């Protein structure tokens, strides 16, 4: 039996007629930028996140960058980011001219460890970027306490955690602002690149909207040196259809995770842990194994596709060689990068597929 790492087949089969009808509707309107579909999606997604404002943009990286830029973060500033995350988190900081400062994760959650943040705060620190990695919320309360103590912004990188809960509250409205990605593989994915900024800060929302539209608050009037990063009508229309189904799709992923957790019994495998404060949405089902390459080959030999998130930590990437962070300096990020393996996780996995994965892991 072959089990894909991810597939959209069942999800897209269910909504195909609605997607095609919406495509025809938008196509026939001949209005593809900054129209009613974007306005409606922004309103609906803000409400979904229990926040006041949503501003669509081109992708998740742009969402984070536009937040930082709108808050005036610039060269000479520092922004605290997790050492264990996708490189887009740090790139958003670098694009402002500021410096990303890496803080190690909890080895239990793989998210930034709040207890390790304060020692990295300096007079140059302007913000903390909290990533809800793999779909599990970061521990936000202690981060918010630190931010208040040092007058820092808190920005949620929510690219992998649409609909996740922290102490019963939706992520996206917990800090000053949140950046979302709607890359096709996300739990809420467009049919191309797309992103959004979510916030309760109207001034920020207005500035982000202008910055993403060439710095323009109205046509041919440019108050900032902005960018071109706008959510287009077609993607917004598709996202509106998918958003209506997101809670149902999320529960399916959580059920798959539950079966994995109850069924996998192998001392070589470290399973993910869902903390009491969290409702994990399992964008990624991340296990760890000290014999990862051998496990990966064993699963592939049995038709099971896997992935690694992420095999080279940011501080050891060529992109960040100028930071001069040597191997061994961030040991937890390195340990996770060397041992993490992502199992198949997508809406519509069959019992047979799930059980095949479990049986193959248990036989390793």
CSV table of C-alpha atoms in Angstrom, one decimal:
chain,number,residue,atom,x,y,z
A,1,UNK,CA,0.0,0.0,0.0
A,2,UNK,CA,1.2,3.5,-0.9
A,3,UNK,CA,0.4,6.3,1.6
A,4,UNK,CA,1.2,9.8,0.4
A,5,UNK,CA,2.7,12.4,2.7
A,6,UNK,CA,-0.1,14.7,1.8
A,7,UNK,CA,-2.8,14.9,-0.9
A,8,UNK,CA,-5.7,17.3,-1.6
A,9,UNK,CA,-7.8,14.7,-3.5
A,10,UNK,CA,-10.6,14.1,-1.0
A,11,UNK,CA,-10.8,17.7,0.1
A,12,UNK,CA,-10.9,19.0,-3.4
A,13,UNK,CA,-13.3,16.3,-4.7
A,14,UNK,CA,-15.8,17.4,-2.1
A,15,UNK,CA,-15.7,21.1,-3.1
A,16,UNK,CA,-14.9,20.8,-6.8
A,17,UNK,CA,-18.3,21.9,-8.0
A,18,UNK,CA,-18.4,24.9,-5.7
A,19,UNK,CA,-14.8,25.9,-6.6
A,20,UNK,CA,-15.5,25.7,-10.3
A,21,UNK,CA,-18.8,27.7,-9.9
A,22,UNK,CA,-17.0,30.4,-7.9
A,23,UNK,CA,-14.2,30.5,-10.5
A,24,UNK,CA,-16.7,31.2,-13.2
A,25,UNK,CA,-18.4,33.8,-11.1
A,26,UNK,CA,-15.2,35.7,-10.4
A,27,UNK,CA,-14.0,35.2,-14.0
A,28,UNK,CA,-17.2,36.7,-15.4
A,29,UNK,CA,-17.0,39.7,-13.1
A,30,UNK,CA,-13.7,40.7,-14.6
A,31,UNK,CA,-12.6,42.2,-11.3
A,32,UNK,CA,-9.5,40.4,-10.0
A,33,UNK,CA,-7.8,42.7,-7.5
A,34,UNK,CA,-9.2,44.4,-4.4
A,35,UNK,CA,-12.8,43.4,-4.9
A,36,UNK,CA,-15.7,42.0,-2.9
A,37,UNK,CA,-14.3,38.5,-2.5
A,38,UNK,CA,-11.3,39.9,-0.7
A,39,UNK,CA,-13.4,42.1,1.5
A,40,UNK,CA,-15.7,39.3,2.4
A,41,UNK,CA,-12.9,36.9,3.1
A,42,UNK,CA,-11.1,39.4,5.3
A,43,UNK,CA,-14.3,39.9,7.3
A,44,UNK,CA,-15.0,36.2,7.6
A,45,UNK,CA,-11.4,35.2,8.5
A,46,UNK,CA,-11.1,38.0,11.1
A,47,UNK,CA,-14.3,36.7,12.7
A,48,UNK,CA,-13.0,33.1,12.6
A,49,UNK,CA,-9.9,34.3,14.5
A,50,UNK,CA,-12.0,36.3,17.0
A,51,UNK,CA,-10.2,39.4,15.9
A,52,UNK,CA,-11.3,42.7,14.6
A,53,UNK,CA,-9.3,43.1,11.4
A,54,UNK,CA,-7.8,41.0,8.6
A,55,UNK,CA,-5.7,42.3,5.7
A,56,UNK,CA,-5.0,39.9,2.8
A,57,UNK,CA,-1.6,39.9,1.3
A,58,UNK,CA,0.5,37.8,-1.1
A,59,UNK,CA,1.9,35.1,1.2
A,60,UNK,CA,2.8,34.3,4.8
A,61,UNK,CA,6.3,35.7,4.6
A,62,UNK,CA,4.9,39.1,3.4
A,63,UNK,CA,2.4,39.0,6.2
A,64,UNK,CA,5.1,38.9,8.8
A,65,UNK,CA,7.3,41.4,7.0
A,66,UNK,CA,4.5,43.9,6.6
A,67,UNK,CA,3.7,43.7,10.3
A,68,UNK,CA,7.3,44.4,11.3
A,69,UNK,CA,7.6,47.2,8.7
A,70,UNK,CA,4.3,48.8,9.9
A,71,UNK,CA,5.6,48.8,13.5
A,72,UNK,CA,8.7,50.6,12.3
A,73,UNK,CA,11.2,47.8,13.0
A,74,UNK,CA,14.4,48.6,11.0
A,75,UNK,CA,18.2,48.3,10.8
A,76,UNK,CA,19.8,48.3,14.2
A,77,UNK,CA,16.8,46.6,15.9
A,78,UNK,CA,16.5,43.0,17.1
A,79,UNK,CA,13.6,40.6,17.0
A,80,UNK,CA,13.5,37.4,19.0
A,81,UNK,CA,12.6,34.3,17.0
A,82,UNK,CA,12.6,30.6,17.7
A,83,UNK,CA,15.7,28.7,16.7
A,84,UNK,CA,13.5,25.9,15.5
A,85,UNK,CA,11.2,27.1,12.7
A,86,UNK,CA,10.9,27.5,9.0
A,87,UNK,CA,13.3,30.2,7.7
A,88,UNK,CA,10.5,32.5,6.6
A,89,UNK,CA,10.2,33.6,10.2
A,90,UNK,CA,13.7,34.9,10.3
A,91,UNK,CA,13.7,36.2,6.8
A,92,UNK,CA,10.8,38.5,7.6
A,93,UNK,CA,13.0,40.1,10.2
A,94,UNK,CA,16.0,40.3,8.0
A,95,UNK,CA,14.0,42.1,5.2
A,96,UNK,CA,13.4,45.0,7.5
A,97,UNK,CA,17.1,45.3,8.2
A,98,UNK,CA,16.8,44.1,11.7
A,99,UNK,CA,18.6,41.1,13.2
A,100,UNK,CA,16.8,37.9,14.2
A,101,UNK,CA,17.9,36.7,17.6
A,102,UNK,CA,17.5,32.9,18.0
A,103,UNK,CA,16.0,31.5,21.2
A,104,UNK,CA,15.9,27.7,21.8
A,105,UNK,CA,12.7,25.7,21.9
A,106,UNK,CA,11.1,23.5,24.4
A,107,UNK,CA,12.1,19.9,23.5
A,108,UNK,CA,8.5,18.9,24.4
A,109,UNK,CA,6.6,21.3,22.2
A,110,UNK,CA,9.3,22.3,19.7
A,111,UNK,CA,8.0,25.9,20.2
A,112,UNK,CA,10.0,28.8,21.6
A,113,UNK,CA,10.8,28.3,25.3
A,114,UNK,CA,9.5,31.4,27.2
A,115,UNK,CA,12.0,30.7,30.0
A,116,UNK,CA,14.9,31.3,27.6
A,117,UNK,CA,13.7,34.6,26.1
A,118,UNK,CA,14.5,37.1,28.8
A,119,UNK,CA,18.2,36.5,28.7
A,120,UNK,CA,18.2,37.4,25.0
A,121,UNK,CA,16.4,40.7,25.4
A,122,UNK,CA,18.7,43.8,24.9
A,123,UNK,CA,18.0,47.5,24.5
A,124,UNK,CA,17.8,46.8,20.8
A,125,UNK,CA,15.0,44.2,21.1
A,126,UNK,CA,11.8,45.5,19.6
A,127,UNK,CA,9.6,42.4,19.3
A,128,UNK,CA,9.1,38.7,20.0
A,129,UNK,CA,8.0,36.5,17.1
A,130,UNK,CA,6.1,33.5,18.6
A,131,UNK,CA,5.6,30.6,16.1
A,132,UNK,CA,2.8,28.1,16.5
A,133,UNK,CA,4.9,25.4,15.0
A,134,UNK,CA,3.3,22.3,13.4
A,135,UNK,CA,-0.1,23.5,14.6
A,136,UNK,CA,0.4,23.6,18.3
A,137,UNK,CA,0.2,27.1,19.9
A,138,UNK,CA,3.3,28.6,21.6
A,139,UNK,CA,2.9,29.2,25.3
A,140,UNK,CA,1.7,32.8,24.9
A,141,UNK,CA,0.9,34.0,28.5
A,142,UNK,CA,4.5,34.2,29.8
A,143,UNK,CA,5.6,35.7,26.4
A,144,UNK,CA,2.9,38.4,26.8
A,145,UNK,CA,4.1,39.1,30.4
A,146,UNK,CA,7.7,39.6,29.2
A,147,UNK,CA,6.5,41.8,26.3
A,148,UNK,CA,4.7,44.1,28.7
A,149,UNK,CA,7.7,44.2,31.1
A,150,UNK,CA,10.0,45.3,28.3
A,151,UNK,CA,7.5,47.2,26.1
A,152,UNK,CA,7.9,44.8,23.2
A,153,UNK,CA,5.5,43.8,20.4
A,154,UNK,CA,4.4,40.2,20.2
A,155,UNK,CA,3.8,38.9,16.7
A,156,UNK,CA,2.3,35.5,16.1
A,157,UNK,CA,3.6,33.4,13.2
A,158,UNK,CA,0.4,31.5,12.7
A,159,UNK,CA,1.3,30.0,9.3
A,160,UNK,CA,0.8,26.4,10.4
A,161,UNK,CA,-2.0,26.8,13.0
A,162,UNK,CA,-5.2,28.0,11.5
A,163,UNK,CA,-7.9,27.4,14.1
A,164,UNK,CA,-5.7,26.3,16.9
A,165,UNK,CA,-6.6,27.3,20.5
A,166,UNK,CA,-4.6,28.6,23.4
A,167,UNK,CA,-6.4,28.3,26.7
A,168,UNK,CA,-9.6,28.2,24.7
A,169,UNK,CA,-8.8,31.3,22.6
A,170,UNK,CA,-8.2,31.3,18.9
A,171,UNK,CA,-4.6,32.0,17.9
A,172,UNK,CA,-4.2,35.1,15.7
A,173,UNK,CA,-5.6,37.6,18.2
A,174,UNK,CA,-3.4,36.8,21.2
A,175,UNK,CA,-0.5,39.2,20.4
A,176,UNK,CA,-0.3,42.6,18.7
A,177,UNK,CA,-0.7,41.0,15.3
A,178,UNK,CA,-0.5,37.6,13.5
A,179,UNK,CA,0.8,36.5,10.1
A,180,UNK,CA,-1.0,33.7,8.3
A,181,UNK,CA,0.0,31.7,5.2
A,182,UNK,CA,-2.5,30.1,2.9
A,183,UNK,CA,0.1,28.2,0.9
A,184,UNK,CA,-1.8,25.2,-0.7
A,185,UNK,CA,-0.4,22.7,1.8
A,186,UNK,CA,-1.6,24.6,4.9
A,187,UNK,CA,-4.7,23.5,6.8
A,188,UNK,CA,-6.5,26.4,5.2
A,189,UNK,CA,-4.8,26.6,1.8
A,190,UNK,CA,-5.4,28.6,-1.4
A,191,UNK,CA,-4.9,27.2,-4.9
A,192,UNK,CA,-1.7,29.3,-5.1
A,193,UNK,CA,0.2,31.6,-2.7
A,194,UNK,CA,-1.7,33.8,-0.4
A,195,UNK,CA,-1.5,35.2,3.1
A,196,UNK,CA,-3.1,37.6,5.7
A,197,UNK,CA,-2.4,39.8,8.7
A,198,UNK,CA,-4.8,39.5,11.6
A,199,UNK,CA,-4.9,42.1,14.4
A,200,UNK,CA,-7.1,44.0,16.8
A,201,UNK,CA,-5.1,47.2,16.1
A,202,UNK,CA,-6.9,49.3,13.5
A,203,UNK,CA,-3.9,51.7,13.0
A,204,UNK,CA,-1.7,48.7,12.2
A,205,UNK,CA,-4.3,47.1,9.9
A,206,UNK,CA,-4.6,50.4,7.9
A,207,UNK,CA,-0.8,50.8,7.6
A,208,UNK,CA,-0.3,47.1,6.6
A,209,UNK,CA,-3.0,47.5,3.9
A,210,UNK,CA,-1.3,50.7,2.5
A,211,UNK,CA,2.2,49.1,2.7
A,212,UNK,CA,1.0,46.1,0.7
A,213,UNK,CA,-0.5,48.4,-1.9
A,214,UNK,CA,2.6,50.4,-3.0
A,215,UNK,CA,2.3,52.5,0.2
A,216,UNK,CA,-1.0,53.9,-1.0
A,217,UNK,CA,-3.9,54.8,1.2
A,218,UNK,CA,-6.0,55.8,-1.9
A,219,UNK,CA,-5.3,55.7,-5.6
A,220,UNK,CA,-2.2,57.5,-6.7
A,221,UNK,CA,-1.6,58.8,-3.2
A,222,UNK,CA,1.5,57.2,-1.6
A,223,UNK,CA,2.3,57.8,2.0
A,224,UNK,CA,4.9,55.1,2.4
A,225,UNK,CA,7.5,53.3,0.3
A,226,UNK,CA,5.4,50.2,0.1
A,227,UNK,CA,5.4,46.8,-1.6
A,228,UNK,CA,3.0,45.0,-4.0
A,229,UNK,CA,1.5,42.3,-1.8
A,230,UNK,CA,-2.2,41.8,-2.2
A,231,UNK,CA,-4.5,38.9,-1.8
A,232,UNK,CA,-6.2,38.5,-5.2
A,233,UNK,CA,-10.0,38.0,-5.8
A,234,UNK,CA,-9.7,34.4,-7.1
A,235,UNK,CA,-7.7,33.1,-4.1
A,236,UNK,CA,-9.9,34.9,-1.7
A,237,UNK,CA,-13.0,33.3,-3.3
A,238,UNK,CA,-11.5,29.9,-3.0
A,239,UNK,CA,-10.4,30.5,0.6
A,240,UNK,CA,-14.0,31.5,1.5
A,241,UNK,CA,-15.2,28.1,0.3
A,242,UNK,CA,-12.5,26.3,2.2
A,243,UNK,CA,-13.0,28.3,5.4
A,244,UNK,CA,-16.5,27.0,5.7
A,245,UNK,CA,-15.1,23.5,5.9
A,246,UNK,CA,-12.0,24.2,8.0
A,247,UNK,CA,-13.4,23.1,11.4
A,248,UNK,CA,-14.6,19.8,10.0
A,249,UNK,CA,-11.3,19.2,8.2
A,250,UNK,CA,-9.4,20.1,11.4
A,251,UNK,CA,-11.4,17.5,13.5
A,252,UNK,CA,-10.5,14.9,10.9
A,253,UNK,CA,-6.8,15.7,11.3
A,254,UNK,CA,-7.2,15.6,15.1
A,255,UNK,CA,-8.9,12.2,14.9
A,256,UNK,CA,-6.0,10.8,12.7
A,257,UNK,CA,-3.5,12.2,15.2
A,258,UNK,CA,-5.5,10.5,18.1
A,259,UNK,CA,-5.3,7.1,16.3
A,260,UNK,CA,-1.6,7.6,15.7
A,261,UNK,CA,-1.0,8.5,19.3
A,262,UNK,CA,-3.0,5.5,20.6
A,263,UNK,CA,-1.6,3.0,18.1
A,264,UNK,CA,2.1,3.7,17.9
A,265,UNK,CA,4.0,1.7,20.5
A,266,UNK,CA,7.8,1.7,19.8
A,267,UNK,CA,10.4,2.8,22.3
A,268,UNK,CA,12.5,4.2,19.4
A,269,UNK,CA,9.8,6.8,18.6
A,270,UNK,CA,9.1,10.1,20.5
A,271,UNK,CA,5.5,11.1,19.8
A,272,UNK,CA,4.2,14.7,19.8
A,273,UNK,CA,2.6,16.0,23.0
A,274,UNK,CA,-0.5,18.2,23.1
A,275,UNK,CA,-0.2,20.5,26.1
A,276,UNK,CA,-3.1,21.2,28.4
A,277,UNK,CA,-3.4,24.8,27.2
A,278,UNK,CA,-3.5,23.8,23.5
A,279,UNK,CA,-5.8,22.6,20.9
A,280,UNK,CA,-3.3,21.3,18.3
A,281,UNK,CA,-4.5,21.3,14.7
A,282,UNK,CA,-1.7,19.0,13.4
A,283,UNK,CA,-0.6,20.7,10.3
A,284,UNK,CA,2.4,18.4,10.8
A,285,UNK,CA,2.4,15.2,12.8
A,286,UNK,CA,6.1,15.3,14.0
A,287,UNK,CA,7.7,12.4,15.6
A,288,UNK,CA,11.4,12.1,16.5
A,289,UNK,CA,13.8,9.1,16.2
A,290,UNK,CA,17.5,8.8,16.8
A,291,UNK,CA,17.7,6.5,13.8
A,292,UNK,CA,15.7,8.8,11.6
A,293,UNK,CA,17.3,7.9,8.2
A,294,UNK,CA,16.8,4.2,8.8
A,295,UNK,CA,13.2,4.7,9.9
A,296,UNK,CA,12.6,6.9,6.9
A,297,UNK,CA,13.9,4.2,4.5
A,298,UNK,CA,11.9,1.5,6.3
A,299,UNK,CA,8.7,3.5,5.8
A,300,UNK,CA,9.5,4.4,2.2
A,301,UNK,CA,10.2,0.7,1.5
A,302,UNK,CA,6.7,0.1,2.7
A,303,UNK,CA,5.2,2.7,0.5
A,304,UNK,CA,4.9,5.4,3.2
A,305,UNK,CA,6.0,8.9,2.2
A,306,UNK,CA,7.4,11.2,4.9
A,307,UNK,CA,9.1,14.6,5.2
A,308,UNK,CA,11.5,16.4,7.5
A,309,UNK,CA,10.7,19.7,9.2
A,310,UNK,CA,13.4,21.0,9.1
A,311,UNK,CA,16.7,19.1,8.3
A,312,UNK,CA,19.0,22.1,8.5
A,313,UNK,CA,18.5,24.7,11.3
A,314,UNK,CA,18.4,28.3,10.3
A,315,UNK,CA,21.7,29.2,12.0
A,316,UNK,CA,23.6,26.7,10.0
A,317,UNK,CA,22.1,27.8,6.6
A,318,UNK,CA,24.2,29.7,4.2
A,319,UNK,CA,21.7,32.5,4.3
A,320,UNK,CA,22.7,33.3,7.9
A,321,UNK,CA,26.4,32.6,7.9
A,322,UNK,CA,27.1,36.3,8.6
A,323,UNK,CA,25.6,35.8,12.1
A,324,UNK,CA,28.6,33.5,12.8
A,325,UNK,CA,26.6,31.1,15.0
A,326,UNK,CA,28.7,27.9,15.1
A,327,UNK,CA,27.4,24.4,15.1
A,328,UNK,CA,26.6,23.3,18.7
A,329,UNK,CA,25.6,26.8,19.8
A,330,UNK,CA,21.9,26.0,19.5
A,331,UNK,CA,21.9,22.3,20.5
A,332,UNK,CA,18.1,21.8,20.8
A,333,UNK,CA,17.4,23.2,17.3
A,334,UNK,CA,20.1,21.0,16.0
A,335,UNK,CA,18.8,17.9,17.8
A,336,UNK,CA,15.3,18.4,16.5
A,337,UNK,CA,16.6,19.0,13.0
A,338,UNK,CA,18.5,15.7,13.1
A,339,UNK,CA,15.7,13.6,14.6
A,340,UNK,CA,12.4,15.0,13.4
A,341,UNK,CA,10.3,13.0,10.9
A,342,UNK,CA,6.8,14.1,9.7
A,343,UNK,CA,4.3,11.3,9.1
A,344,UNK,CA,1.5,11.4,6.6
A,345,UNK,CA,-1.2,13.8,7.8
A,346,UNK,CA,-4.1,15.1,5.6
A,347,UNK,CA,-7.8,15.3,5.5
A,348,UNK,CA,-9.4,12.1,4.4
A,349,UNK,CA,-6.8,9.5,5.4
A,350,UNK,CA,-8.5,6.1,5.4
A,351,UNK,CA,-8.4,3.7,8.4
A,352,UNK,CA,-6.4,1.3,6.2
A,353,UNK,CA,-3.8,4.0,5.4
A,354,UNK,CA,-3.5,5.1,9.1
A,355,UNK,CA,-3.2,1.5,10.3
A,356,UNK,CA,-0.5,0.8,7.7
A,357,UNK,CA,1.6,3.7,9.0
A,358,UNK,CA,1.1,2.5,12.6
A,359,UNK,CA,2.0,-1.1,11.8
A,360,UNK,CA,5.1,-0.2,9.9
A,361,UNK,CA,6.3,2.1,12.7
A,362,UNK,CA,5.6,-0.5,15.3
A,363,UNK,CA,7.5,-3.1,13.3
A,364,UNK,CA,10.6,-0.9,13.0
